[in-house]
Short mmCIF file of C-alpha atoms and ligand atoms in Angstrom, two decimals:
data_model
loop_
_atom_site.label_atom_id
_atom_site.label_comp_id
_atom_site.label_asym_id
_atom_site.label_seq_id
_atom_site.Cartn_x
_atom_site.Cartn_y
_atom_site.Cartn_z
CA MET A 1 0.00 0.00 0.00
CA ASN A 2 1.20 3.53 -0.83
CA ALA A 3 2.01 5.09 2.60
CA ALA A 4 1.37 8.64 1.36
CA ARG A 5 -2.12 7.76 0.13
CA LEU A 6 -4.94 8.71 2.49
CA VAL A 7 -8.16 8.45 0.49
CA GLU A 8 -8.96 6.43 -2.58
CA ALA A 9 -12.17 6.28 -4.61
CA ARG A 10 -12.53 3.26 -6.89
CA ASP A 11 -15.02 3.08 -9.75
CA LEU A 12 -17.52 5.18 -7.78
CA LYS A 13 -21.03 5.37 -9.24
CA ARG A 14 -24.30 6.94 -8.16
CA VAL A 15 -27.47 6.40 -10.13
CA PHE A 16 -30.78 8.12 -9.24
CA ASP A 17 -34.14 6.72 -10.30
CA VAL A 18 -35.94 9.73 -11.81
CA SER A 19 -38.87 7.79 -13.27
CA GLN A 20 -42.44 9.10 -13.21
CA PRO A 21 -44.73 7.38 -10.68
CA TRP A 22 -45.79 3.90 -11.78
CA LEU A 23 -49.33 4.88 -12.83
CA SER A 24 -48.17 7.81 -14.98
CA ARG A 25 -45.59 5.56 -16.65
CA VAL A 26 -48.22 2.97 -17.48
CA ILE A 27 -50.66 5.57 -18.86
CA ASP A 28 -48.00 7.40 -20.88
CA ARG A 29 -46.20 4.14 -21.81
CA GLU A 30 -42.95 5.54 -20.59
CA PRO A 31 -39.97 3.45 -19.48
CA ARG A 32 -38.20 3.98 -16.15
CA ARG A 33 -35.48 6.63 -16.34
CA PHE A 34 -32.19 6.75 -14.53
CA LEU A 35 -29.76 9.59 -14.01
CA LYS A 36 -26.10 8.67 -13.71
CA ALA A 37 -24.89 11.53 -11.50
CA VAL A 38 -21.46 9.94 -11.02
CA ASP A 39 -20.46 7.32 -13.53
CA GLY A 40 -17.31 5.39 -12.63
CA VAL A 41 -14.88 7.78 -10.98
CA ASP A 42 -11.42 6.87 -9.68
CA PHE A 43 -9.12 9.20 -7.78
CA ALA A 44 -6.76 9.32 -4.83
CA VAL A 45 -5.77 11.98 -2.32
CA ASP A 46 -2.39 11.90 -0.59
CA ARG A 47 -1.69 13.13 2.93
CA GLY A 48 -1.40 16.91 3.10
CA GLU A 49 -2.56 17.53 -0.46
CA THR A 50 -5.56 19.34 -1.91
CA LEU A 51 -7.40 17.84 -4.83
CA GLY A 52 -9.57 20.48 -6.55
CA ILE A 53 -12.62 19.26 -8.45
CA VAL A 54 -14.10 21.65 -11.01
CA GLY A 55 -16.90 21.49 -13.55
CA GLU A 56 -20.17 23.15 -14.53
CA SER A 57 -23.37 22.77 -12.49
CA GLY A 58 -24.75 19.27 -12.91
CA SER A 59 -21.35 17.68 -13.56
CA GLY A 60 -21.70 15.49 -10.44
CA LYS A 61 -19.20 17.33 -8.19
CA SER A 62 -21.44 17.64 -5.15
CA THR A 63 -22.82 14.09 -5.43
CA LEU A 64 -19.23 12.87 -5.53
CA ALA A 65 -18.35 14.99 -2.48
CA ARG A 66 -21.22 13.55 -0.46
CA MET A 67 -20.25 9.98 -1.31
CA VAL A 68 -16.63 10.58 -0.41
CA VAL A 69 -17.52 11.59 3.17
CA GLY A 70 -20.16 8.91 3.58
CA LEU A 71 -23.26 11.16 3.44
CA LEU A 72 -24.52 9.34 0.36
CA ARG A 73 -24.16 5.62 -0.34
CA PRO A 74 -22.71 4.89 -3.79
CA SER A 75 -24.64 2.66 -6.20
CA ALA A 76 -21.31 0.90 -6.85
CA GLY A 77 -17.62 1.32 -6.07
CA GLN A 78 -15.59 1.95 -2.94
CA VAL A 79 -14.22 4.80 -0.85
CA LEU A 80 -11.15 3.75 1.13
CA ILE A 81 -9.45 5.69 3.89
CA ASP A 82 -6.07 4.19 4.75
CA GLY A 83 -7.29 1.07 2.95
CA VAL A 84 -10.49 0.70 5.06
CA ASP A 85 -13.74 0.73 3.08
CA LEU A 86 -15.98 3.55 4.34
CA PHE A 87 -19.19 1.69 3.50
CA ALA A 88 -18.15 -1.88 4.25
CA ALA A 89 -16.13 -1.60 7.50
CA GLY A 90 -17.88 -4.34 9.54
CA ASP A 91 -16.69 -3.58 13.05
CA PRO A 92 -18.64 -0.58 14.50
CA SER A 93 -15.58 1.00 16.19
CA THR A 94 -13.58 0.88 12.91
CA ARG A 95 -16.59 2.36 11.08
CA ARG A 96 -16.88 5.16 13.63
CA ASP A 97 -13.18 5.91 13.48
CA VAL A 98 -13.23 6.08 9.66
CA ARG A 99 -16.15 8.51 9.81
CA ARG A 100 -14.46 10.61 12.48
CA ARG A 101 -11.49 11.09 10.19
CA MET A 102 -13.60 12.59 7.38
CA GLN A 103 -15.50 15.86 7.66
CA MET A 104 -17.27 18.26 5.31
CA ILE A 105 -17.59 22.04 5.06
CA PHE A 106 -20.65 23.22 3.16
CA GLN A 107 -21.31 26.18 0.88
CA ASP A 108 -23.84 27.99 3.05
CA PRO A 109 -22.46 28.38 6.59
CA TYR A 110 -25.80 29.59 7.96
CA ALA A 111 -27.79 26.61 6.68
CA SER A 112 -25.18 24.18 8.02
CA LEU A 113 -25.32 25.52 11.62
CA ASN A 114 -28.29 24.85 13.91
CA PRO A 115 -29.73 28.36 14.57
CA ARG A 116 -31.14 27.31 17.99
CA TRP A 117 -27.84 26.09 19.39
CA ARG A 118 -25.13 28.22 20.92
CA VAL A 119 -21.84 28.15 19.04
CA GLY A 120 -20.19 26.15 21.84
CA ALA A 121 -22.74 23.34 21.50
CA ILE A 122 -22.43 23.37 17.72
CA VAL A 123 -18.64 23.12 17.79
CA ASP A 124 -18.36 20.51 20.52
CA GLU A 125 -21.11 18.18 19.24
CA PRO A 126 -18.71 15.96 17.20
CA ILE A 127 -16.48 15.59 20.28
CA PHE A 128 -19.35 13.92 22.14
CA ALA A 129 -20.74 12.13 19.11
CA PHE A 130 -17.39 10.38 18.59
CA GLY A 131 -16.66 9.95 22.33
CA LEU A 132 -13.44 11.95 22.19
CA MET A 133 -13.64 13.27 25.76
CA GLU A 134 -13.37 11.43 29.03
CA GLY A 135 -16.80 10.08 29.91
CA GLY A 136 -17.51 8.56 26.45
CA SER A 137 -20.16 9.73 24.05
CA GLY A 138 -23.71 11.09 24.16
CA ALA A 139 -25.70 13.47 26.39
CA GLY A 140 -24.42 11.90 29.63
CA ALA A 141 -20.84 12.67 28.70
CA ARG A 142 -21.80 16.24 27.81
CA ALA A 143 -23.40 16.74 31.25
CA SER A 144 -20.52 15.10 33.10
CA ASN A 145 -17.75 17.08 31.51
CA PRO A 146 -18.86 20.63 30.82
CA HIS A 147 -15.54 22.17 31.92
CA GLY A 148 -13.27 20.07 29.69
CA ILE A 149 -15.44 20.69 26.71
CA THR A 150 -15.41 24.46 27.18
CA GLU A 151 -11.63 24.43 27.07
CA ARG A 152 -11.53 22.38 23.87
CA THR A 153 -14.23 24.53 22.27
CA GLY A 154 -12.22 27.64 23.14
CA GLU A 155 -9.12 26.10 21.56
CA LEU A 156 -11.01 25.31 18.36
CA LEU A 157 -12.52 28.79 18.16
CA ARG A 158 -9.10 30.35 18.67
CA LEU A 159 -7.67 28.09 15.95
CA VAL A 160 -10.11 29.55 13.41
CA GLY A 161 -9.55 33.15 14.49
CA LEU A 162 -12.59 33.60 16.79
CA ASP A 163 -12.79 34.44 20.49
CA PRO A 164 -13.50 31.60 22.98
CA ALA A 165 -16.22 33.87 24.44
CA ASP A 166 -18.07 33.51 21.12
CA ALA A 167 -19.07 30.03 22.31
CA ARG A 168 -21.96 31.62 24.20
CA LYS A 169 -23.46 33.35 21.15
CA TYR A 170 -25.87 32.11 18.48
CA PRO A 171 -25.03 31.76 14.76
CA HIS A 172 -27.22 34.74 13.74
CA GLU A 173 -24.95 37.06 15.76
CA PHE A 174 -22.07 36.48 13.29
CA SER A 175 -21.23 37.61 9.77
CA GLY A 176 -21.07 35.11 6.88
CA GLY A 177 -17.29 34.79 7.10
CA GLN A 178 -17.41 34.25 10.88
CA ARG A 179 -20.11 31.61 10.45
CA GLN A 180 -17.89 29.76 7.99
CA ARG A 181 -15.13 29.90 10.62
CA ILE A 182 -17.55 28.29 13.11
CA ALA A 183 -18.33 25.56 10.55
CA ILE A 184 -14.60 24.96 10.12
CA ALA A 185 -14.09 24.78 13.91
CA ARG A 186 -16.87 22.19 14.11
CA ALA A 187 -15.29 20.17 11.29
CA LEU A 188 -11.97 20.22 13.17
CA ALA A 189 -13.54 19.10 16.46
CA SER A 190 -13.28 15.39 15.62
CA ASN A 191 -9.55 15.66 14.74
CA PRO A 192 -10.09 14.71 11.09
CA ASP A 193 -7.34 13.90 8.58
CA PHE A 194 -9.47 14.71 5.57
CA ILE A 195 -12.02 17.46 4.85
CA VAL A 196 -14.23 17.87 1.81
CA CYS A 197 -14.90 21.57 1.18
CA ASP A 198 -17.97 22.01 -1.04
CA GLU A 199 -17.83 25.55 -2.50
CA PRO A 200 -16.62 26.88 0.88
CA THR A 201 -16.42 30.52 -0.22
CA SER A 202 -19.02 30.93 -2.95
CA ALA A 203 -21.71 32.27 -0.56
CA LEU A 204 -19.31 34.87 0.92
CA ASP A 205 -18.38 38.44 -0.03
CA VAL A 206 -15.34 38.63 -2.27
CA SER A 207 -13.41 40.51 0.43
CA ILE A 208 -13.97 37.63 2.90
CA GLN A 209 -13.26 34.77 0.49
CA ALA A 210 -9.46 35.23 0.60
CA GLN A 211 -9.48 35.20 4.43
CA ILE A 212 -11.29 31.86 4.54
CA LEU A 213 -9.02 30.34 1.87
CA ASN A 214 -5.93 31.53 3.75
CA LEU A 215 -7.35 30.05 6.96
CA LEU A 216 -7.90 26.69 5.25
CA ARG A 217 -4.33 26.74 3.94
CA ASP A 218 -2.87 27.65 7.33
CA LEU A 219 -4.85 24.87 9.02
CA GLN A 220 -3.66 22.40 6.40
CA GLU A 221 -0.06 23.29 7.12
CA GLU A 222 -0.51 23.24 10.90
CA LEU A 223 -2.57 20.06 11.17
CA GLY A 224 -1.41 18.14 8.08
CA LEU A 225 -4.93 17.99 6.64
CA SER A 226 -5.89 16.70 3.20
CA TYR A 227 -8.69 18.43 1.29
CA VAL A 228 -10.98 17.74 -1.59
CA LEU A 229 -12.10 21.17 -2.76
CA ILE A 230 -15.25 21.31 -4.88
CA THR A 231 -15.66 24.58 -6.74
CA HIS A 232 -16.69 26.17 -10.01
CA ASN A 233 -14.18 28.97 -9.38
CA LEU A 234 -10.90 28.29 -11.16
CA ALA A 235 -9.12 31.11 -9.32
CA VAL A 236 -9.91 29.37 -6.02
CA VAL A 237 -8.65 26.05 -7.30
CA ARG A 238 -5.47 27.60 -8.66
CA PHE A 239 -4.76 29.17 -5.27
CA MET A 240 -5.54 26.10 -3.18
CA ALA A 241 -5.11 22.86 -5.11
CA THR A 242 -2.09 20.61 -5.58
CA ARG A 243 -3.91 18.72 -8.35
CA VAL A 244 -7.14 19.40 -10.22
CA GLY A 245 -9.76 17.00 -11.58
CA VAL A 246 -12.17 18.29 -14.24
CA MET A 247 -15.62 16.68 -14.23
CA TYR A 248 -18.07 16.54 -17.09
CA LEU A 249 -21.37 14.65 -16.98
CA GLY A 250 -20.44 12.49 -14.00
CA ARG A 251 -16.91 11.55 -15.08
CA PHE A 252 -13.43 12.94 -14.86
CA VAL A 253 -12.21 14.12 -18.25
CA GLU A 254 -8.78 15.23 -17.01
CA ILE A 255 -6.70 15.15 -13.82
CA ALA A 256 -3.37 16.98 -13.64
CA ARG A 257 -1.09 18.92 -11.34
CA THR A 258 -2.49 22.44 -11.00
CA ASP A 259 0.36 24.24 -12.77
CA ASP A 260 0.33 21.75 -15.66
CA LEU A 261 -3.43 21.96 -16.05
CA PHE A 262 -3.42 25.75 -16.26
CA ALA A 263 -0.36 25.87 -18.54
CA ARG A 264 -1.12 22.90 -20.82
CA PRO A 265 -4.70 21.59 -20.68
CA ARG A 266 -5.05 18.30 -22.56
CA HIS A 267 -8.82 18.03 -22.84
CA PRO A 268 -10.85 20.48 -24.96
CA TYR A 269 -13.38 20.95 -22.14
CA THR A 270 -10.61 21.96 -19.72
CA ARG A 271 -9.37 24.49 -22.21
CA VAL A 272 -12.84 25.91 -22.69
CA LEU A 273 -13.24 26.31 -18.91
CA LEU A 274 -9.87 28.06 -18.67
CA ASP A 275 -10.72 30.29 -21.63
CA ALA A 276 -13.77 31.56 -19.77
CA VAL A 277 -11.52 33.08 -17.07
CA PRO A 278 -9.94 36.45 -17.87
CA ASP A 279 -6.19 35.92 -17.52
CA LEU A 280 -3.54 38.24 -18.91
CA THR A 281 -0.96 35.45 -19.26
CA MET A 282 -3.18 33.60 -21.74
CA SER A 283 -3.45 36.52 -24.16
CA GLY A 284 -2.39 36.01 -27.76
CA ARG A 285 -4.42 32.81 -28.37
CA ALA A 286 -7.88 32.90 -29.88
CA ARG A 287 -10.44 32.00 -27.23
CA THR A 288 -13.06 29.37 -27.91
CA PRO A 289 -16.15 30.08 -25.82
CA VAL A 290 -18.03 26.97 -24.71
CA GLY A 291 -21.02 26.52 -26.97
CA GLY A 292 -24.38 25.05 -26.04
CA GLU A 293 -25.67 23.56 -22.84
CA PRO A 294 -24.41 20.44 -21.11
CA PRO A 295 -26.39 17.44 -22.47
CA ASN A 296 -29.22 15.92 -20.46
CA PRO A 297 -27.54 13.38 -18.13
CA ILE A 298 -30.64 11.15 -18.36
CA ASP A 299 -30.06 10.83 -22.08
CA PRO A 300 -26.37 11.48 -22.78
CA PRO A 301 -25.11 11.60 -26.38
CA PRO A 302 -23.45 8.50 -27.84
CA GLY A 303 -19.65 8.43 -27.98
CA CYS A 304 -17.71 11.11 -26.13
CA PRO A 305 -20.17 12.98 -23.85
CA PHE A 306 -18.52 16.28 -24.85
CA ASN A 307 -18.78 15.71 -28.62
CA PRO A 308 -21.86 17.92 -29.30
CA ARG A 309 -19.94 20.91 -27.88
CA CYS A 310 -16.41 20.04 -28.97
CA ALA A 311 -14.83 22.08 -31.77
CA PHE A 312 -12.46 19.19 -32.57
CA ALA A 313 -14.93 16.26 -32.69
CA ILE A 314 -14.28 13.64 -35.37
CA GLU A 315 -16.43 10.69 -36.46
CA ARG A 316 -14.85 8.40 -33.86
CA CYS A 317 -15.88 10.81 -31.09
CA ARG A 318 -19.55 10.37 -32.01
CA ASN A 319 -19.39 6.57 -31.74
CA GLU A 320 -16.76 5.59 -29.18
CA VAL A 321 -16.61 6.64 -25.53
CA PRO A 322 -13.01 7.68 -24.80
CA PRO A 323 -11.69 5.75 -21.77
CA PHE A 324 -10.04 7.65 -18.92
CA HIS A 325 -6.49 6.71 -19.68
CA ASP A 326 -3.22 8.47 -18.82
CA ASN A 327 -5.29 10.99 -16.77
CA VAL A 328 -7.36 12.22 -19.72
CA ALA A 329 -10.51 11.05 -21.53
CA CYS A 330 -10.09 12.21 -25.14
CA HIS A 331 -9.32 10.16 -28.28
CA LEU A 332 -7.12 12.87 -29.77
CA ALA A 333 -5.13 13.34 -26.56
CA HIS A 334 -4.55 9.57 -26.42
CA ASP A 335 -3.20 9.57 -29.98
CA ASP A 336 -0.95 12.60 -29.41
CA PRO A 337 -0.47 14.03 -25.89
CA ASP A 338 0.50 17.50 -27.22
CA TRP A 339 -2.18 17.90 -29.85
CA LEU A 340 -4.22 20.53 -28.02
CA ALA A 341 -1.22 22.83 -27.52
CA ARG A 342 -0.83 22.97 -31.31
CA ALA A 343 -4.54 23.15 -32.14
FE1 SF4 B 1 -13.54 16.35 -28.38
FE2 SF4 B 1 -13.39 13.94 -29.45
FE3 SF4 B 1 -11.74 14.59 -27.49
FE4 SF4 B 1 -14.34 14.19 -27.00
S1 SF4 B 1 -12.87 12.66 -27.70
S2 SF4 B 1 -13.10 15.84 -26.23
S3 SF4 B 1 -15.26 15.01 -28.84
S4 SF4 B 1 -11.84 15.53 -29.52
#
């Protein structure tokens, strides 16, 4: 086993049944319909690294994020943390420990915090849920150890740049950026190794976004955390990520180190995404705006899923699905790794 590897997703799939109710189907003579939100995804995250995942809305990023932390059961495939399967760990204490090690930070910090709870109770809940204080887990432990927990809550709040006295306040007394700090403190409460950040700054003012990203980077350095960062913002991914995976219609179309991806994209969809971002260093090359809408995932086009929008599509692209090989899913890139740089 690779000692640096922390998380591994193998052939992960999630299919949703989006059929009409039975009676309507019978009357309209319609078949059942299925949506493949994530369709066979493999990736790995090493200790201390950040894997950015980008793509348009509906590409399957958030479904993937929820499966990776165990909030959504995959239809097929595995998520392994240090080689232990998140969904198949038989022994309850192993299962609990695997879940403790994975946390998630959501896009909307207000919706993810219980408005009726004081900040202290919000932040320390995972400590009791996972039995990380003397006295075990549950409400009894909370009642028996109020002093210890206050200290730990204060530490966590300080770690994210808040005052320990904030533990007595309610979420509505804070700004959006402060609420995201509370959500981060709560995620850190279970001493995780791995955090999935789902659009952690997109609900915040631009002036606050950089502060939260810097905080996440500082915490990564201090605590050795690994992140999966889901975002549609390429500037965020360029600032934060070690590697970037580009998703399209439930699959990765390219994974590369961040610098390589921005300097030499190998998949036409990646290039189109990069072209949409104003960047002075990319001047001099004609930009190809992405045309059309993403296809309906219930009824994807035959061949390469990107072919109806791809300026380089050839006959083969309309008939043959390109496999994800050598970190890219494009027939032309497989034939000649540098083709897109010359195109
Ligand atoms: Fe474009 Fe063909 Fe490559 Fe798909 S396989 S991205 S259609 S060139």
